[in-house]
mmCIF file of C-alpha atoms in Angstrom:
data_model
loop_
_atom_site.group_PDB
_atom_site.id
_atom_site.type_symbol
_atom_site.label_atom_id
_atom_site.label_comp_id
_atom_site.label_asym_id
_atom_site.label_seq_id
_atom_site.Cartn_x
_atom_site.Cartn_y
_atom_site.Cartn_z
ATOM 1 C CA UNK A 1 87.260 101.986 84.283
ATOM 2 C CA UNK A 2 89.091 100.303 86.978
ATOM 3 C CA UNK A 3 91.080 103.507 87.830
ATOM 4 C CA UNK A 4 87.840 105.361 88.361
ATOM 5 C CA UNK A 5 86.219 102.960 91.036
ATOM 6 C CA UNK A 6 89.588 102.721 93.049
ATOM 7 C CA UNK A 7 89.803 106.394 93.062
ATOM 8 C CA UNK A 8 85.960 106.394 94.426
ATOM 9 C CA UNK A 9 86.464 104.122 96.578
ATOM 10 C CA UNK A 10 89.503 105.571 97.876
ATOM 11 C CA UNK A 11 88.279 109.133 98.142
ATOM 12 C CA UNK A 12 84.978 107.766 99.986
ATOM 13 C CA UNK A 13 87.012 105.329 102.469
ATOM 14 C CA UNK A 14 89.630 107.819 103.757
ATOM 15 C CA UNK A 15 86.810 110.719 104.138
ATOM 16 C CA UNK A 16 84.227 107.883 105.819
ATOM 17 C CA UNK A 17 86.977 106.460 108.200
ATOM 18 C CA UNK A 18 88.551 110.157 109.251
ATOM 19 C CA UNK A 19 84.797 110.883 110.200
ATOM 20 C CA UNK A 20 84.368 107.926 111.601
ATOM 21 C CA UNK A 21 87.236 108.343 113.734
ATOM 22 C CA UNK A 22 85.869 111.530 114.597
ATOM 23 C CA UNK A 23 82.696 110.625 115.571
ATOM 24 C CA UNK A 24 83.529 107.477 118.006
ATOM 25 C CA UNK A 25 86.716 109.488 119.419
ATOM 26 C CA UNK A 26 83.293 112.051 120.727
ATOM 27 C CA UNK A 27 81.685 109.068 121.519
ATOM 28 C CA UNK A 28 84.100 107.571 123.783
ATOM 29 C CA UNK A 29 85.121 104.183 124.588
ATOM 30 C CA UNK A 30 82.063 101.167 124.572
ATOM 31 C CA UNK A 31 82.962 99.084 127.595
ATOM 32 C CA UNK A 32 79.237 97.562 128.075
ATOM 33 C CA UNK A 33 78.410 94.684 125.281
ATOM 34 C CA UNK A 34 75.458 93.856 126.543
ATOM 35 C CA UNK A 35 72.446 94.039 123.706
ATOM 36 C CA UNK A 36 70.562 96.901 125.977
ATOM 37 C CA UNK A 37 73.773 98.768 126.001
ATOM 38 C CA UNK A 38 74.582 97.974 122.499
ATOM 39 C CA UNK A 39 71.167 99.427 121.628
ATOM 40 C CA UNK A 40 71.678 102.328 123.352
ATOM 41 C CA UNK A 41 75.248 103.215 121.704
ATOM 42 C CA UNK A 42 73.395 102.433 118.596
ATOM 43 C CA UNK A 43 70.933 104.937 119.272
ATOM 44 C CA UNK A 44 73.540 107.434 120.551
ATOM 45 C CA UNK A 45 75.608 107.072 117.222
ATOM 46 C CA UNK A 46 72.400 107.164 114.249
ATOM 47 C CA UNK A 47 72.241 111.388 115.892
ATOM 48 C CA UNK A 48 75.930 111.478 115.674
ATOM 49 C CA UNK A 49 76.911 113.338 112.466
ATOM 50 C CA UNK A 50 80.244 112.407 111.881
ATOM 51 C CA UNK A 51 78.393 108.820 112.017
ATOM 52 C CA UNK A 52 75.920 109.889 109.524
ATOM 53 C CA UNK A 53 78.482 111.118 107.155
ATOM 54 C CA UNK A 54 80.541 107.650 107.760
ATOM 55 C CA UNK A 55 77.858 105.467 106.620
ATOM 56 C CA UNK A 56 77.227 107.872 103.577
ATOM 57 C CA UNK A 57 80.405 107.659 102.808
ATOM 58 C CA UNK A 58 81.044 103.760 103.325
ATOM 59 C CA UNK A 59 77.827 103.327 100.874
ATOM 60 C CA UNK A 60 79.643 105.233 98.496
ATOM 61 C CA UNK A 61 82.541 103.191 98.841
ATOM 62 C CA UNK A 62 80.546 100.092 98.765
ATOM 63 C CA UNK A 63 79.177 100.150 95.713
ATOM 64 C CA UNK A 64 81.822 101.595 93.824
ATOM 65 C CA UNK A 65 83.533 98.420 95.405
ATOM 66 C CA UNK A 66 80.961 96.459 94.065
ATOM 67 C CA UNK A 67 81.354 98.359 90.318
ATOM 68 C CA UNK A 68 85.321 96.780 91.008
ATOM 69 C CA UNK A 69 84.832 93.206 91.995
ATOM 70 C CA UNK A 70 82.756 92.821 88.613
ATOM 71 C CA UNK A 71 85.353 93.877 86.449
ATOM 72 C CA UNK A 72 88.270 93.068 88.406
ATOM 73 C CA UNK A 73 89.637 90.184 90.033
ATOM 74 C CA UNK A 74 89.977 90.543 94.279
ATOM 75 C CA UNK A 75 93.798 90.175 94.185
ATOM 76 C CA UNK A 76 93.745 93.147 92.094
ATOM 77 C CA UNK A 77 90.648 94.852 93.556
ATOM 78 C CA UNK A 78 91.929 94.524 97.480
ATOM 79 C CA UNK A 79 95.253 95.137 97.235
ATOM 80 C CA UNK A 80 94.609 98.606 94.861
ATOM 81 C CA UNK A 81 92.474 100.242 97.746
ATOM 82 C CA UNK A 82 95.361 99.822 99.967
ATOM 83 C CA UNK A 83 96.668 103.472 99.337
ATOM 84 C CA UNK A 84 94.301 104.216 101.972
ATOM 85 C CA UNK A 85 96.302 103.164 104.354
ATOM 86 C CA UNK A 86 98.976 106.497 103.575
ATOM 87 C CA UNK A 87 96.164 108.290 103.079
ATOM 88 C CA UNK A 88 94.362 108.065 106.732
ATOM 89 C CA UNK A 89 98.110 107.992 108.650
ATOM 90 C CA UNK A 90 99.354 111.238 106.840
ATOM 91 C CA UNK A 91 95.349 111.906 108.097
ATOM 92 C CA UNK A 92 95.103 111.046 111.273
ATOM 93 C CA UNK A 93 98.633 113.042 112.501
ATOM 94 C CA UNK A 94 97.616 116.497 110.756
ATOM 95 C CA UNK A 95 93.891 116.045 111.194
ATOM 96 C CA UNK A 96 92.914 114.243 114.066
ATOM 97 C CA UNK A 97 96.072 115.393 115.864
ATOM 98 C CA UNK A 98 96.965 111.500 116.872
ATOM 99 C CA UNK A 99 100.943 111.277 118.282
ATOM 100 C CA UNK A 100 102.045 109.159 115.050
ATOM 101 C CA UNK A 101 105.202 107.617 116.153
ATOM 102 C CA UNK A 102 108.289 106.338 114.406
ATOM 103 C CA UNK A 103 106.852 102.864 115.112
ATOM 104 C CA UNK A 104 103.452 103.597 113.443
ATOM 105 C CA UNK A 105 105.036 105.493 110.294
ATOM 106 C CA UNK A 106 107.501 102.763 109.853
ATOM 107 C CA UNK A 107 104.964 99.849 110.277
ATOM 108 C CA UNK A 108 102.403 101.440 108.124
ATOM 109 C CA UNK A 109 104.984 101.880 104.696
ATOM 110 C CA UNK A 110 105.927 98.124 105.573
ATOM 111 C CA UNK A 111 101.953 97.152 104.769
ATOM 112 C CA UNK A 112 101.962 99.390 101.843
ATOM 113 C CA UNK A 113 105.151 97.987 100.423
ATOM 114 C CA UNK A 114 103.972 95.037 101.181
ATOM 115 C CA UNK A 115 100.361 95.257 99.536
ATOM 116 C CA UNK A 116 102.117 96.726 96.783
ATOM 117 C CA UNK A 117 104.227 93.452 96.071
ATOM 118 C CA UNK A 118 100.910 90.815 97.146
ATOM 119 C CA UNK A 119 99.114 93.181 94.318
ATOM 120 C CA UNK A 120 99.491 91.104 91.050
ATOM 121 C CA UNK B 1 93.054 93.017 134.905
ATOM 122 C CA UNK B 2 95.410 95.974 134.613
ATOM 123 C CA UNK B 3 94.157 99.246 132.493
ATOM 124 C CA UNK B 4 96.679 98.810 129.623
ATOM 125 C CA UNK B 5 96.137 95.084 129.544
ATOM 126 C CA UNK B 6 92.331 95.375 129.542
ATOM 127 C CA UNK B 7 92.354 97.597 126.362
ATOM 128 C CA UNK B 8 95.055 95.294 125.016
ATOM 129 C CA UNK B 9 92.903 92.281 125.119
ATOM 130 C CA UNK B 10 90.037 94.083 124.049
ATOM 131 C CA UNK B 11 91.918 95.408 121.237
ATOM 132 C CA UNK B 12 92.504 92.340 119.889
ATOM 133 C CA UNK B 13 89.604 90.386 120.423
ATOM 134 C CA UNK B 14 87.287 93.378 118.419
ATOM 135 C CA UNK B 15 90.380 93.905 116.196
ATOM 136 C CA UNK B 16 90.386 89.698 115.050
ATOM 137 C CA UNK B 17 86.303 90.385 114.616
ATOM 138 C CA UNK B 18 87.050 92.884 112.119
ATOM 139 C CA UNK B 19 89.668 91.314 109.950
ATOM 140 C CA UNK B 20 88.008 88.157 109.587
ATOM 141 C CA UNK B 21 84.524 90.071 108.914
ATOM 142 C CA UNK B 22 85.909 92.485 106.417
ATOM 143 C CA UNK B 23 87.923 89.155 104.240
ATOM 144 C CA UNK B 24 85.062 86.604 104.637
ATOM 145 C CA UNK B 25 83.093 89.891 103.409
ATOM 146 C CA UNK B 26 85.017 90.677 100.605
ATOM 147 C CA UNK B 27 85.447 86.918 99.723
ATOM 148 C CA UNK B 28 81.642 85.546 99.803
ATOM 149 C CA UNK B 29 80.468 89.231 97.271
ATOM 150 C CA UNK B 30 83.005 88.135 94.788
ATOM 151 C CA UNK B 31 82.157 84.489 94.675
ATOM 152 C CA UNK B 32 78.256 86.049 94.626
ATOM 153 C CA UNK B 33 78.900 88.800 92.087
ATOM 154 C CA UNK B 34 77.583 87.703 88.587
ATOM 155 C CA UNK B 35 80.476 88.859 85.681
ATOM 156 C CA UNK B 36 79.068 92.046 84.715
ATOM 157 C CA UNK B 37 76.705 94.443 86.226
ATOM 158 C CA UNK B 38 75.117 96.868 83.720
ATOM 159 C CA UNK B 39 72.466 98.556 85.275
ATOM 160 C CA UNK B 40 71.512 100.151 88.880
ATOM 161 C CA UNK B 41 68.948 97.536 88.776
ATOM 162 C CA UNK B 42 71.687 94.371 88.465
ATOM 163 C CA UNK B 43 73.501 95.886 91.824
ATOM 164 C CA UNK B 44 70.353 95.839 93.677
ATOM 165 C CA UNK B 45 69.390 92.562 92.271
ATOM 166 C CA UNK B 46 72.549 91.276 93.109
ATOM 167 C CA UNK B 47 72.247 91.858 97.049
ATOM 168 C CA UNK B 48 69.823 89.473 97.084
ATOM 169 C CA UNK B 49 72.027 86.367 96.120
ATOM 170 C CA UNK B 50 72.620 84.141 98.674
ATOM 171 C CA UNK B 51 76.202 84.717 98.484
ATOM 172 C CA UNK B 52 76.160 88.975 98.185
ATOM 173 C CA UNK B 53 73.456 88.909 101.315
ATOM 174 C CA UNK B 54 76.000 86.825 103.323
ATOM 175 C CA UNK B 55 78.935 89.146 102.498
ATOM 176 C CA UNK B 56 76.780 91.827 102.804
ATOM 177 C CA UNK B 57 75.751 90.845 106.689
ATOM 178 C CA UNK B 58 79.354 90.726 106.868
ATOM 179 C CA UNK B 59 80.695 93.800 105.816
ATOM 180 C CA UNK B 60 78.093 95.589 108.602
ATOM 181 C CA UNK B 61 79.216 93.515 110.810
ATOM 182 C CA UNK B 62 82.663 94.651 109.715
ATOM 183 C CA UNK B 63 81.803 98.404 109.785
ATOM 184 C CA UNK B 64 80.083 97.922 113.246
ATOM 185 C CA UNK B 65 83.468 96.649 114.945
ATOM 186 C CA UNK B 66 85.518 98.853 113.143
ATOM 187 C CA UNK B 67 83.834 101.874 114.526
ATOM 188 C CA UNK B 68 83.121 100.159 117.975
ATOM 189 C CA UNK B 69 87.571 99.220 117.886
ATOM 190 C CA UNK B 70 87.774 103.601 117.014
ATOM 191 C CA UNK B 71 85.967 104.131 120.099
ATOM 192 C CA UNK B 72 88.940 103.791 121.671
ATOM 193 C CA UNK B 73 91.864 103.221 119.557
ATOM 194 C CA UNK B 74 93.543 105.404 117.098
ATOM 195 C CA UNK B 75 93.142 105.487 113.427
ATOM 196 C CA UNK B 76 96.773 105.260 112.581
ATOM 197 C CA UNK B 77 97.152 102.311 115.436
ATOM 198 C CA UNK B 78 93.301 100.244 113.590
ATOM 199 C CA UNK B 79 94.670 100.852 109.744
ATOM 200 C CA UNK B 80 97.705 98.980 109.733
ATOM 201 C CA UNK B 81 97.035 96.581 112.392
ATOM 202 C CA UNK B 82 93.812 95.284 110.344
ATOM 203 C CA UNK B 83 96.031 95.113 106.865
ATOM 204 C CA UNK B 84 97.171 91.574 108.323
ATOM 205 C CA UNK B 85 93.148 91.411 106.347
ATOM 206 C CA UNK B 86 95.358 91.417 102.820
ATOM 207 C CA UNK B 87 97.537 88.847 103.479
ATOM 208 C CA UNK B 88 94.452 86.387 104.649
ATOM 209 C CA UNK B 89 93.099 87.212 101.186
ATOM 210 C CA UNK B 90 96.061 86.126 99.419
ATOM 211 C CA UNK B 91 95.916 82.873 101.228
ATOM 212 C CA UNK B 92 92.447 82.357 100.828
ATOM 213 C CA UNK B 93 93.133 82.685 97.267
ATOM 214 C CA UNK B 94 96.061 80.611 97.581
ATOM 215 C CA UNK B 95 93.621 77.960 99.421
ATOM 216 C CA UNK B 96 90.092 78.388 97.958
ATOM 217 C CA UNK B 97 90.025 79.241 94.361
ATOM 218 C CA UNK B 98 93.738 77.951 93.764
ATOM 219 C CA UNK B 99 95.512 81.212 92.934
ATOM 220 C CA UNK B 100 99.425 80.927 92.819
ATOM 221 C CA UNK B 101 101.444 83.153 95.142
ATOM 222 C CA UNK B 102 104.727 83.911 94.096
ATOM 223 C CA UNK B 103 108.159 84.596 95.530
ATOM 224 C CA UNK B 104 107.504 88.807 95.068
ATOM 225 C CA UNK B 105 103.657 88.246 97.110
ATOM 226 C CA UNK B 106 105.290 85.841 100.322
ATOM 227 C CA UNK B 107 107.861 88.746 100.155
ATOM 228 C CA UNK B 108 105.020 91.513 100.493
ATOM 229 C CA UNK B 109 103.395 89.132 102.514
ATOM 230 C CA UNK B 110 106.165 88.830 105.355
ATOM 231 C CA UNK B 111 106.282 92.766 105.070
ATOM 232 C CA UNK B 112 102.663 93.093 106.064
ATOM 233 C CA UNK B 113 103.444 91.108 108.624
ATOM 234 C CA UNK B 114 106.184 93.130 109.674
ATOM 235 C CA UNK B 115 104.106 96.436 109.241
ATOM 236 C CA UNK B 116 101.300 95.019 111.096
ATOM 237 C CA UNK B 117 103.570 93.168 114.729
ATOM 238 C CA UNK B 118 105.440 96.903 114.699
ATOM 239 C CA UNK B 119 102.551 98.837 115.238
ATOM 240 C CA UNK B 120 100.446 96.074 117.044
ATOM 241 C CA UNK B 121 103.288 96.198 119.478
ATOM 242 C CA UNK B 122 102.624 100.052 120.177
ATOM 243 C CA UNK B 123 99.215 101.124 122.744
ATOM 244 C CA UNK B 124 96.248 101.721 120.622
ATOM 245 C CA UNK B 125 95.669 104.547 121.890
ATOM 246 C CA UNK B 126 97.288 107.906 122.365
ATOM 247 C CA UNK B 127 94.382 110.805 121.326
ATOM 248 C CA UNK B 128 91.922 109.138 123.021
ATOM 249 C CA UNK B 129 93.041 109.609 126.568
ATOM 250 C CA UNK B 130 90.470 111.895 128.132
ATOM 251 C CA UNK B 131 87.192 110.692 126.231
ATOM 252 C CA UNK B 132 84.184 110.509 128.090
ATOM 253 C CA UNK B 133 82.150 107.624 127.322
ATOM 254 C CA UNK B 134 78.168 108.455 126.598
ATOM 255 C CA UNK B 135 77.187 105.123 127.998
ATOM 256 C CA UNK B 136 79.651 104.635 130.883
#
């Protein structure tokens, strides 16, 4: 049963963050914190669909997370949902179009090599 | 405050928010989570424990600086950069509920860290060059 919520969860976080990604990218950058501002952003992003489909997504994710922590200790829980991490790089360079360099390829098989050994 | 050294700063101010949201998150629903949940009803029962509403707050707090860091940084530069997340969980294990951590986990743990200072040397931000921001 384990297998089933980390491959939920996983499915749900990559599509939620890619659209999230997405969605703030069309955005563009918040420079003003203050709470009018923040407000207004929030505003902005509930019409924002790639937004909408981010928090569908995360809720998803969130309660299949939930269904995990109750059967699963969170050394084992955390650490599983860490393929993720491939996931939305191999994402982000084909999908998004980012410029993945050698520094961001190499660093991000480090933290899954390394999750993979913190992983009891 | 230069351009580069603005987003830099800013980068890792919202970037620190988000790590330390998403593990205190993560660590206050499990100590809040009863054993076993059987029915729909349990899960929303369960949000209402002390301990699940304060991970709870948490986690949105976590998924509102995560998308407010994406504003302007790029996905592949925010997903390894806020692993460093995984090795705080091991040590909160390591200092809270007195989990061991072996030789193999400080390994993957100085690998994280490895991962993580490689691309956190890099700019955030390389597709996001020419965004026009709605509130600006």
């Amino acid at each position: 049963m384990s297998w089933f919520w980390i491959a939920v969860i996983v499915a749900a976080t990559t599509a939620g963050e890619l659209m999230a990604a997405a969605g703030m990218r069309r955005h563009g950058e918040i420079r003003d914190f203050r709470p009018g501002a923040v407000g207004r952003a929030l505003a902005l992003l509930a019409r924002n669909r790639f937004v909408i489909g981010y928090v569908a997504a995360m809720a998803v994710s969130f309660f299949a997370y939930e269904g995990l922590l109750a059967i699963s200790d969170l050394s084992f829980a955390v650490p599983a949902t860490a393929v993720t991490c491939t996931l939305e790089t191999v994402l982000a360079r084909y999908i998004l179009k980012e410029r993945v360099n050698a520094m961001r390829w190499v660093g991000a098989s480090l933290v899954v090599l390394g999750v993979a050994l913190v992983a009891r | 405050m230069s351009e580069p050294r603005r987003l830099r700063t800013k980068t890792w101010i919202c970037g620190t928010v988000v790590v330390l949201s998403n593990v205190l998150g993560n660590f206050f629903m499990k100590r809040g989570l009863p054993a076993s949940l059987d029915s729909p009803f349990e899960y929303i029962a369960a949000l209402f424990r002390p301990e699940v509403s304060l991970g709870v707050a948490l986690l949105i707090l976590w998924m509102l600086s995560r998308m407010t860091l994406l504003s302007w940084a790029d996905l592949s530069y925010v997903v390894p950069v806020t692993s460093i997340g995984y090795v705080l969980v091991a040590l909160m294990g390591r200092i809270f509920l007195d989990e061991r951590i072996t030789a193999r986990n400080w390994l993957g743990i100085a690998l994280i860290v490895a991962g993580v200072s490689l691309v956190g040397l890099g700019t955030p931000q390389t597709a996001h060059g020419k965004t026009a921001g709605a509130e600006r």
